[in-house]
């Protein structure tokens, strides 16, 4: 059987140091980076998504950052198609693809080559769901989704409106649950071999880093960034539901104080990091890296694994 090209994946919670480690790794092994982040895809959303800067890139080519308008819908199936294109482009240059990010659903879809069926959106049903949210609250919809597909709801937050609606829409359109369709869709072999790593860190240290990051975002102009977005775009099918944005809007509307907004943002980010860790820990194929160890140690470990996998390929 022909050996598959290898792709490295570095995932883990927000603020754990994925960007810094991945750039150093790319330098060490002639690699290029594909972002695996459902928010960094959006244009004009830079501070709140902690988008990698030109300076941080250190001349390393990055893909799937800053290329979708906040007014557009971008699905996990779009991500899979775009990331596989980027992987083949990097391999064609004779370089190593390094996939980096914290969006667990994107990681799984890519690594396990999950094929999502084209489910047409029933706009009438979507409007019914939106009306239900307005009248009864999002929690009602979340409970409804839970009854239909408990496994899918366990992977998302109870205030993730987009994904809650998606669970219900898929079931409404196909009569099958999202989980059932995912199982059916894993029958096709992935075209690449993925070596997966996640960054771990003492919970208190991680939470300190998250709190500091939020303070820095505010200093860098997060509030002004959200104001500009609201001025520039009329529709936000998904973008404004993103962490770092939805928390600022109530402050701009005068419903909460600046201090409350900052505290909410820190708390929601800590909760998000906890969910990310839970997601990645369920995957037994992931190898864990110590986020507080020197980057060189982690890079050495990845390089050794990679060389070992390459040697096996030749046997």
Short mmCIF file of N, CA and C in Angstrom, two decimals, residues 77-213:
data_model
loop_
_atom_site.label_atom_id
_atom_site.label_comp_id
_atom_site.label_asym_id
_atom_site.label_seq_id
_atom_site.Cartn_x
_atom_site.Cartn_y
_atom_site.Cartn_z
N UNK A 77 -17.63 22.06 5.98
CA UNK A 77 -17.33 21.38 4.71
C UNK A 77 -16.46 22.27 3.81
N UNK A 78 -16.73 23.59 3.84
CA UNK A 78 -15.88 24.55 3.09
C UNK A 78 -14.45 24.49 3.62
N UNK A 79 -14.34 24.43 4.96
CA UNK A 79 -13.01 24.38 5.57
C UNK A 79 -12.26 23.13 5.11
N UNK A 80 -12.94 22.00 5.13
CA UNK A 80 -12.27 20.75 4.75
C UNK A 80 -11.73 20.83 3.32
N UNK A 81 -12.57 21.34 2.43
CA UNK A 81 -12.18 21.46 1.01
C UNK A 81 -10.97 22.41 0.87
N UNK A 82 -11.06 23.58 1.52
CA UNK A 82 -10.00 24.58 1.42
C UNK A 82 -8.69 24.11 2.05
N UNK A 83 -8.80 23.43 3.20
CA UNK A 83 -7.58 22.99 3.88
C UNK A 83 -6.89 21.85 3.12
N UNK A 84 -7.68 20.95 2.52
CA UNK A 84 -7.07 19.86 1.73
C UNK A 84 -6.37 20.43 0.48
N UNK A 85 -6.95 21.50 -0.08
CA UNK A 85 -6.31 22.19 -1.22
C UNK A 85 -4.98 22.79 -0.78
N UNK A 86 -4.99 23.44 0.40
CA UNK A 86 -3.77 24.07 0.93
C UNK A 86 -2.71 23.01 1.22
N UNK A 87 -3.12 21.87 1.78
CA UNK A 87 -2.18 20.78 2.08
C UNK A 87 -1.50 20.33 0.79
N UNK A 88 -2.30 20.11 -0.27
CA UNK A 88 -1.69 19.60 -1.50
C UNK A 88 -0.77 20.65 -2.13
N UNK A 89 -1.10 21.94 -1.96
CA UNK A 89 -0.25 23.02 -2.48
C UNK A 89 1.10 23.02 -1.75
N UNK A 90 1.06 22.85 -0.42
CA UNK A 90 2.30 22.85 0.39
C UNK A 90 3.16 21.63 0.04
N UNK A 91 2.52 20.47 -0.08
CA UNK A 91 3.26 19.25 -0.42
C UNK A 91 3.90 19.36 -1.80
N UNK A 92 3.20 20.03 -2.73
CA UNK A 92 3.73 20.20 -4.09
C UNK A 92 5.00 21.05 -4.08
N UNK A 93 5.16 21.89 -3.05
CA UNK A 93 6.37 22.71 -2.93
C UNK A 93 7.50 21.93 -2.26
N UNK A 94 7.19 20.70 -1.84
CA UNK A 94 8.20 19.89 -1.14
C UNK A 94 8.32 20.30 0.33
N UNK A 95 7.26 20.93 0.87
CA UNK A 95 7.30 21.38 2.26
C UNK A 95 6.34 20.56 3.12
N UNK A 96 6.42 20.77 4.44
CA UNK A 96 5.57 20.02 5.37
C UNK A 96 4.36 20.86 5.79
N UNK A 97 3.14 20.34 5.59
CA UNK A 97 1.96 21.08 6.05
C UNK A 97 1.80 20.95 7.58
N UNK A 98 1.56 22.08 8.23
CA UNK A 98 1.34 22.08 9.68
C UNK A 98 -0.01 22.76 9.93
N UNK A 99 -0.97 21.99 10.41
CA UNK A 99 -2.32 22.51 10.67
C UNK A 99 -2.37 22.97 12.13
N UNK A 100 -2.80 24.22 12.35
CA UNK A 100 -2.73 24.78 13.71
C UNK A 100 -4.03 25.47 14.08
N UNK A 101 -4.61 25.09 15.22
CA UNK A 101 -5.80 25.81 15.66
C UNK A 101 -6.54 25.10 16.77
N UNK A 102 -7.57 25.79 17.25
CA UNK A 102 -8.30 25.26 18.40
C UNK A 102 -9.73 24.86 18.12
N UNK A 103 -10.15 24.89 16.84
CA UNK A 103 -11.53 24.52 16.53
C UNK A 103 -11.61 23.00 16.34
N UNK A 104 -12.03 22.31 17.38
CA UNK A 104 -12.04 20.84 17.40
C UNK A 104 -12.82 20.22 16.26
N UNK A 105 -13.95 20.80 15.92
CA UNK A 105 -14.79 20.26 14.85
C UNK A 105 -14.04 20.32 13.51
N UNK A 106 -13.30 21.41 13.28
CA UNK A 106 -12.52 21.54 12.05
C UNK A 106 -11.40 20.50 12.02
N UNK A 107 -10.74 20.31 13.16
CA UNK A 107 -9.65 19.32 13.25
C UNK A 107 -10.19 17.94 12.89
N UNK A 108 -11.28 17.53 13.53
CA UNK A 108 -11.84 16.19 13.29
C UNK A 108 -12.28 16.00 11.85
N UNK A 109 -12.93 17.02 11.29
CA UNK A 109 -13.43 16.92 9.92
C UNK A 109 -12.30 16.69 8.94
N UNK A 110 -11.19 17.39 9.18
CA UNK A 110 -10.03 17.26 8.30
C UNK A 110 -9.34 15.92 8.50
N UNK A 111 -8.99 15.62 9.73
CA UNK A 111 -8.20 14.42 10.05
C UNK A 111 -8.93 13.13 9.69
N UNK A 112 -10.25 13.10 9.95
CA UNK A 112 -11.01 11.86 9.69
C UNK A 112 -11.76 11.92 8.36
N UNK A 113 -11.48 13.00 7.59
CA UNK A 113 -12.03 13.13 6.24
C UNK A 113 -13.55 12.91 6.25
N UNK A 114 -14.21 13.60 7.17
CA UNK A 114 -15.67 13.45 7.30
C UNK A 114 -16.34 14.14 6.12
N UNK A 115 -17.19 13.39 5.42
CA UNK A 115 -17.90 13.95 4.26
C UNK A 115 -19.30 14.37 4.69
N UNK A 116 -19.54 15.67 4.68
CA UNK A 116 -20.87 16.15 5.07
C UNK A 116 -21.79 16.14 3.86
N UNK A 117 -22.98 15.57 4.02
CA UNK A 117 -23.91 15.59 2.89
C UNK A 117 -24.37 17.02 2.63
N UNK A 118 -24.65 17.33 1.38
CA UNK A 118 -25.14 18.68 1.06
C UNK A 118 -26.58 18.78 1.56
N UNK A 119 -26.77 19.43 2.69
CA UNK A 119 -28.12 19.58 3.23
C UNK A 119 -28.63 20.96 2.86
N UNK A 120 -29.66 20.97 2.02
CA UNK A 120 -30.25 22.26 1.61
C UNK A 120 -30.88 22.95 2.81
N UNK A 121 -30.73 24.25 2.89
CA UNK A 121 -31.33 24.98 4.01
C UNK A 121 -32.80 25.26 3.71
N UNK A 122 -33.66 24.83 4.63
CA UNK A 122 -35.08 25.14 4.52
C UNK A 122 -35.30 26.47 5.24
N UNK A 123 -35.40 27.55 4.46
CA UNK A 123 -35.46 28.89 5.06
C UNK A 123 -36.70 29.10 5.92
N UNK A 124 -37.80 28.46 5.55
CA UNK A 124 -39.04 28.59 6.35
C UNK A 124 -38.81 27.98 7.73
N UNK A 125 -38.20 26.80 7.74
CA UNK A 125 -37.92 26.14 9.03
C UNK A 125 -36.93 26.97 9.85
N UNK A 126 -35.91 27.52 9.17
CA UNK A 126 -34.92 28.36 9.89
C UNK A 126 -35.62 29.55 10.55
N UNK A 127 -36.55 30.19 9.82
CA UNK A 127 -37.29 31.33 10.38
C UNK A 127 -38.12 30.90 11.59
N UNK A 128 -38.69 29.70 11.51
CA UNK A 128 -39.46 29.17 12.66
C UNK A 128 -38.56 29.04 13.89
N UNK A 129 -37.34 28.51 13.65
CA UNK A 129 -36.39 28.34 14.76
C UNK A 129 -36.00 29.70 15.35
N UNK A 130 -35.74 30.66 14.46
CA UNK A 130 -35.36 32.00 14.92
C UNK A 130 -36.48 32.64 15.73
N UNK A 131 -37.72 32.42 15.29
CA UNK A 131 -38.90 32.96 16.01
C UNK A 131 -38.99 32.31 17.39
N UNK A 132 -38.73 31.00 17.43
CA UNK A 132 -38.77 30.26 18.70
C UNK A 132 -37.73 30.82 19.68
N UNK A 133 -36.53 31.15 19.15
CA UNK A 133 -35.47 31.72 20.00
C UNK A 133 -35.94 33.06 20.57
N UNK A 134 -36.52 33.87 19.70
CA UNK A 134 -37.02 35.19 20.12
C UNK A 134 -38.06 35.07 21.22
N UNK A 135 -39.00 34.13 21.03
CA UNK A 135 -40.13 34.03 21.96
C UNK A 135 -39.83 33.20 23.21
N UNK A 136 -39.04 32.11 23.04
CA UNK A 136 -38.85 31.20 24.18
C UNK A 136 -37.41 31.11 24.68
N UNK A 137 -36.49 31.75 23.93
CA UNK A 137 -35.08 31.71 24.36
C UNK A 137 -34.33 30.56 23.70
N UNK A 138 -33.02 30.72 23.60
CA UNK A 138 -32.16 29.73 22.94
C UNK A 138 -32.12 28.41 23.72
N UNK A 139 -32.26 28.48 25.03
CA UNK A 139 -32.19 27.28 25.88
C UNK A 139 -33.24 26.24 25.45
N UNK A 140 -34.44 26.72 25.04
CA UNK A 140 -35.52 25.82 24.59
C UNK A 140 -35.06 25.02 23.38
N UNK A 141 -34.40 25.72 22.45
CA UNK A 141 -33.90 25.06 21.25
C UNK A 141 -32.79 24.08 21.59
N UNK A 142 -31.94 24.47 22.53
CA UNK A 142 -30.83 23.60 22.95
C UNK A 142 -31.39 22.30 23.52
N UNK A 143 -32.41 22.39 24.35
CA UNK A 143 -33.03 21.19 24.94
C UNK A 143 -33.66 20.31 23.87
N UNK A 144 -34.27 20.96 22.90
CA UNK A 144 -34.89 20.24 21.76
C UNK A 144 -33.80 19.47 20.98
N UNK A 145 -32.67 20.16 20.73
CA UNK A 145 -31.55 19.53 20.02
C UNK A 145 -30.99 18.37 20.83
N UNK A 146 -30.96 18.54 22.15
CA UNK A 146 -30.43 17.53 23.07
C UNK A 146 -31.25 16.24 22.98
N UNK A 147 -32.57 16.41 22.91
CA UNK A 147 -33.47 15.25 22.80
C UNK A 147 -33.23 14.49 21.50
N UNK A 148 -32.95 15.25 20.43
CA UNK A 148 -32.75 14.63 19.11
C UNK A 148 -31.36 13.98 19.00
N UNK A 149 -30.34 14.70 19.46
CA UNK A 149 -28.96 14.24 19.23
C UNK A 149 -28.06 14.66 20.41
N UNK A 150 -28.12 13.86 21.47
CA UNK A 150 -27.38 14.17 22.69
C UNK A 150 -25.88 14.29 22.44
N UNK A 151 -25.33 13.36 21.64
CA UNK A 151 -23.88 13.37 21.37
C UNK A 151 -23.40 14.66 20.73
N UNK A 152 -24.18 15.16 19.77
CA UNK A 152 -23.80 16.40 19.07
C UNK A 152 -23.87 17.59 20.01
N UNK A 153 -24.87 17.62 20.90
CA UNK A 153 -25.00 18.78 21.81
C UNK A 153 -23.90 18.78 22.87
N UNK A 154 -23.40 17.60 23.21
CA UNK A 154 -22.32 17.53 24.21
C UNK A 154 -21.05 18.20 23.71
N UNK A 155 -20.92 18.33 22.39
CA UNK A 155 -19.70 18.90 21.80
C UNK A 155 -19.77 20.42 21.66
N UNK A 156 -20.94 20.99 21.93
CA UNK A 156 -21.08 22.44 21.71
C UNK A 156 -21.58 23.13 22.97
N UNK A 157 -21.47 24.45 22.96
CA UNK A 157 -21.93 25.24 24.10
C UNK A 157 -23.45 25.43 23.98
N UNK A 158 -24.12 25.61 25.12
CA UNK A 158 -25.59 25.79 25.06
C UNK A 158 -25.98 27.19 24.58
N UNK A 159 -24.96 28.04 24.26
CA UNK A 159 -25.33 29.33 23.65
C UNK A 159 -24.75 29.48 22.25
N UNK A 160 -24.38 28.35 21.64
CA UNK A 160 -23.86 28.37 20.27
C UNK A 160 -25.05 28.24 19.30
N UNK A 161 -25.68 29.38 19.05
CA UNK A 161 -26.92 29.39 18.27
C UNK A 161 -26.78 28.71 16.91
N UNK A 162 -25.71 29.03 16.20
CA UNK A 162 -25.51 28.49 14.84
C UNK A 162 -25.50 26.96 14.85
N UNK A 163 -24.74 26.37 15.78
CA UNK A 163 -24.60 24.90 15.76
C UNK A 163 -25.83 24.20 16.34
N UNK A 164 -26.52 24.87 17.26
CA UNK A 164 -27.77 24.29 17.80
C UNK A 164 -28.79 24.20 16.66
N UNK A 165 -28.89 25.30 15.91
CA UNK A 165 -29.84 25.31 14.79
C UNK A 165 -29.46 24.27 13.73
N UNK A 166 -28.16 24.10 13.53
CA UNK A 166 -27.69 23.15 12.53
C UNK A 166 -28.12 21.72 12.88
N UNK A 167 -28.02 21.36 14.15
CA UNK A 167 -28.43 20.01 14.60
C UNK A 167 -29.90 19.79 14.25
N UNK A 168 -30.72 20.79 14.53
CA UNK A 168 -32.16 20.68 14.28
C UNK A 168 -32.47 20.68 12.78
N UNK A 169 -31.74 21.53 12.03
CA UNK A 169 -31.99 21.62 10.59
C UNK A 169 -31.62 20.32 9.87
N UNK A 170 -30.49 19.73 10.26
CA UNK A 170 -30.06 18.46 9.63
C UNK A 170 -31.12 17.37 9.86
N UNK A 171 -31.59 17.29 11.10
CA UNK A 171 -32.60 16.27 11.43
C UNK A 171 -33.90 16.52 10.67
N UNK A 172 -34.28 17.79 10.60
CA UNK A 172 -35.51 18.18 9.90
C UNK A 172 -35.43 17.82 8.41
N UNK A 173 -34.24 18.06 7.81
CA UNK A 173 -34.08 17.85 6.36
C UNK A 173 -33.87 16.38 5.98
N UNK A 174 -33.16 15.64 6.84
CA UNK A 174 -32.74 14.28 6.44
C UNK A 174 -33.42 13.15 7.22
N UNK A 175 -33.99 13.50 8.39
CA UNK A 175 -34.57 12.46 9.23
C UNK A 175 -33.50 11.67 9.97
N UNK A 176 -32.22 12.08 9.79
CA UNK A 176 -31.11 11.45 10.49
C UNK A 176 -30.43 12.48 11.38
N UNK A 177 -29.81 12.00 12.47
CA UNK A 177 -29.11 12.94 13.34
C UNK A 177 -27.75 13.30 12.73
N UNK A 178 -27.21 14.42 13.19
CA UNK A 178 -25.89 14.87 12.74
C UNK A 178 -24.85 13.80 13.07
N UNK A 179 -24.94 13.22 14.27
CA UNK A 179 -24.00 12.18 14.71
C UNK A 179 -24.05 10.97 13.79
N UNK A 180 -25.27 10.55 13.46
CA UNK A 180 -25.47 9.39 12.57
C UNK A 180 -24.84 9.65 11.19
N UNK A 181 -25.07 10.86 10.66
CA UNK A 181 -24.51 11.21 9.35
C UNK A 181 -22.99 11.25 9.38
N UNK A 182 -22.44 11.72 10.51
CA UNK A 182 -20.97 11.77 10.63
C UNK A 182 -20.37 10.36 10.63
N UNK A 183 -21.04 9.43 11.33
CA UNK A 183 -20.55 8.05 11.38
C UNK A 183 -20.57 7.46 9.96
N UNK A 184 -21.69 7.68 9.26
CA UNK A 184 -21.82 7.17 7.89
C UNK A 184 -20.77 7.77 6.96
N UNK A 185 -20.39 9.04 7.25
CA UNK A 185 -19.51 9.77 6.35
C UNK A 185 -18.03 9.47 6.55
N UNK A 186 -17.69 8.66 7.57
CA UNK A 186 -16.27 8.38 7.82
C UNK A 186 -15.77 7.15 7.07
N UNK A 187 -16.57 6.68 6.13
CA UNK A 187 -16.21 5.43 5.46
C UNK A 187 -15.07 5.60 4.47
N UNK A 188 -14.86 6.82 4.02
CA UNK A 188 -13.81 7.07 3.03
C UNK A 188 -12.48 7.32 3.74
N UNK A 189 -11.44 6.68 3.27
CA UNK A 189 -10.10 6.84 3.87
C UNK A 189 -9.56 8.26 3.72
N UNK A 190 -8.96 8.84 4.77
CA UNK A 190 -8.33 10.16 4.62
C UNK A 190 -7.14 10.06 3.65
N UNK A 191 -6.90 11.10 2.84
CA UNK A 191 -5.80 11.02 1.87
C UNK A 191 -4.42 11.23 2.49
N UNK A 192 -4.38 11.69 3.76
CA UNK A 192 -3.09 11.99 4.39
C UNK A 192 -2.98 11.27 5.73
N UNK A 193 -1.74 11.15 6.20
CA UNK A 193 -1.53 10.61 7.55
C UNK A 193 -1.25 11.79 8.48
N UNK A 194 -2.04 11.90 9.52
CA UNK A 194 -1.92 13.05 10.42
C UNK A 194 -1.21 12.66 11.72
N UNK A 195 -0.21 13.45 12.10
CA UNK A 195 0.44 13.28 13.41
C UNK A 195 -0.11 14.40 14.28
N UNK A 196 -0.90 14.02 15.28
CA UNK A 196 -1.64 15.03 16.06
C UNK A 196 -1.03 15.30 17.44
N UNK A 197 -0.95 16.59 17.76
CA UNK A 197 -0.43 17.04 19.06
C UNK A 197 -1.36 18.10 19.63
N UNK A 198 -1.42 18.14 20.95
CA UNK A 198 -2.17 19.23 21.60
C UNK A 198 -1.33 19.77 22.75
N UNK A 199 -1.49 21.06 22.99
CA UNK A 199 -0.72 21.70 24.07
C UNK A 199 -1.53 21.66 25.35
N UNK A 200 -0.89 21.17 26.39
CA UNK A 200 -1.53 21.11 27.71
C UNK A 200 -0.80 22.08 28.64
N UNK A 201 -1.49 22.48 29.69
CA UNK A 201 -0.90 23.45 30.61
C UNK A 201 -1.68 23.43 31.91
N UNK A 202 -0.99 23.70 33.00
CA UNK A 202 -1.65 23.80 34.29
C UNK A 202 -2.84 24.77 34.16
N UNK A 203 -4.01 24.35 34.66
CA UNK A 203 -5.25 25.13 34.50
C UNK A 203 -5.10 26.58 34.97
N UNK A 204 -4.49 26.78 36.16
CA UNK A 204 -4.35 28.15 36.70
C UNK A 204 -3.49 29.02 35.78
N UNK A 205 -2.38 28.43 35.28
CA UNK A 205 -1.47 29.16 34.38
C UNK A 205 -2.22 29.57 33.10
N UNK A 206 -2.99 28.60 32.58
CA UNK A 206 -3.73 28.87 31.35
C UNK A 206 -4.74 30.00 31.57
N UNK A 207 -5.45 29.94 32.70
CA UNK A 207 -6.45 30.97 32.99
C UNK A 207 -5.80 32.35 33.18
N UNK A 208 -4.62 32.36 33.78
CA UNK A 208 -3.89 33.64 33.91
C UNK A 208 -3.56 34.20 32.53
N UNK A 209 -3.10 33.34 31.66
CA UNK A 209 -2.75 33.77 30.30
C UNK A 209 -3.98 34.29 29.55
N UNK A 210 -5.11 33.61 29.75
CA UNK A 210 -6.36 34.05 29.11
C UNK A 210 -6.75 35.44 29.61
N UNK A 211 -6.70 35.63 30.93
CA UNK A 211 -7.07 36.94 31.51
C UNK A 211 -6.16 38.04 30.98
N UNK A 212 -4.87 37.75 30.89
CA UNK A 212 -3.91 38.73 30.38
C UNK A 212 -4.20 39.03 28.91
N UNK A 213 -4.52 37.98 28.16
CA UNK A 213 -4.78 38.18 26.73
C UNK A 213 -6.00 39.10 26.52
#
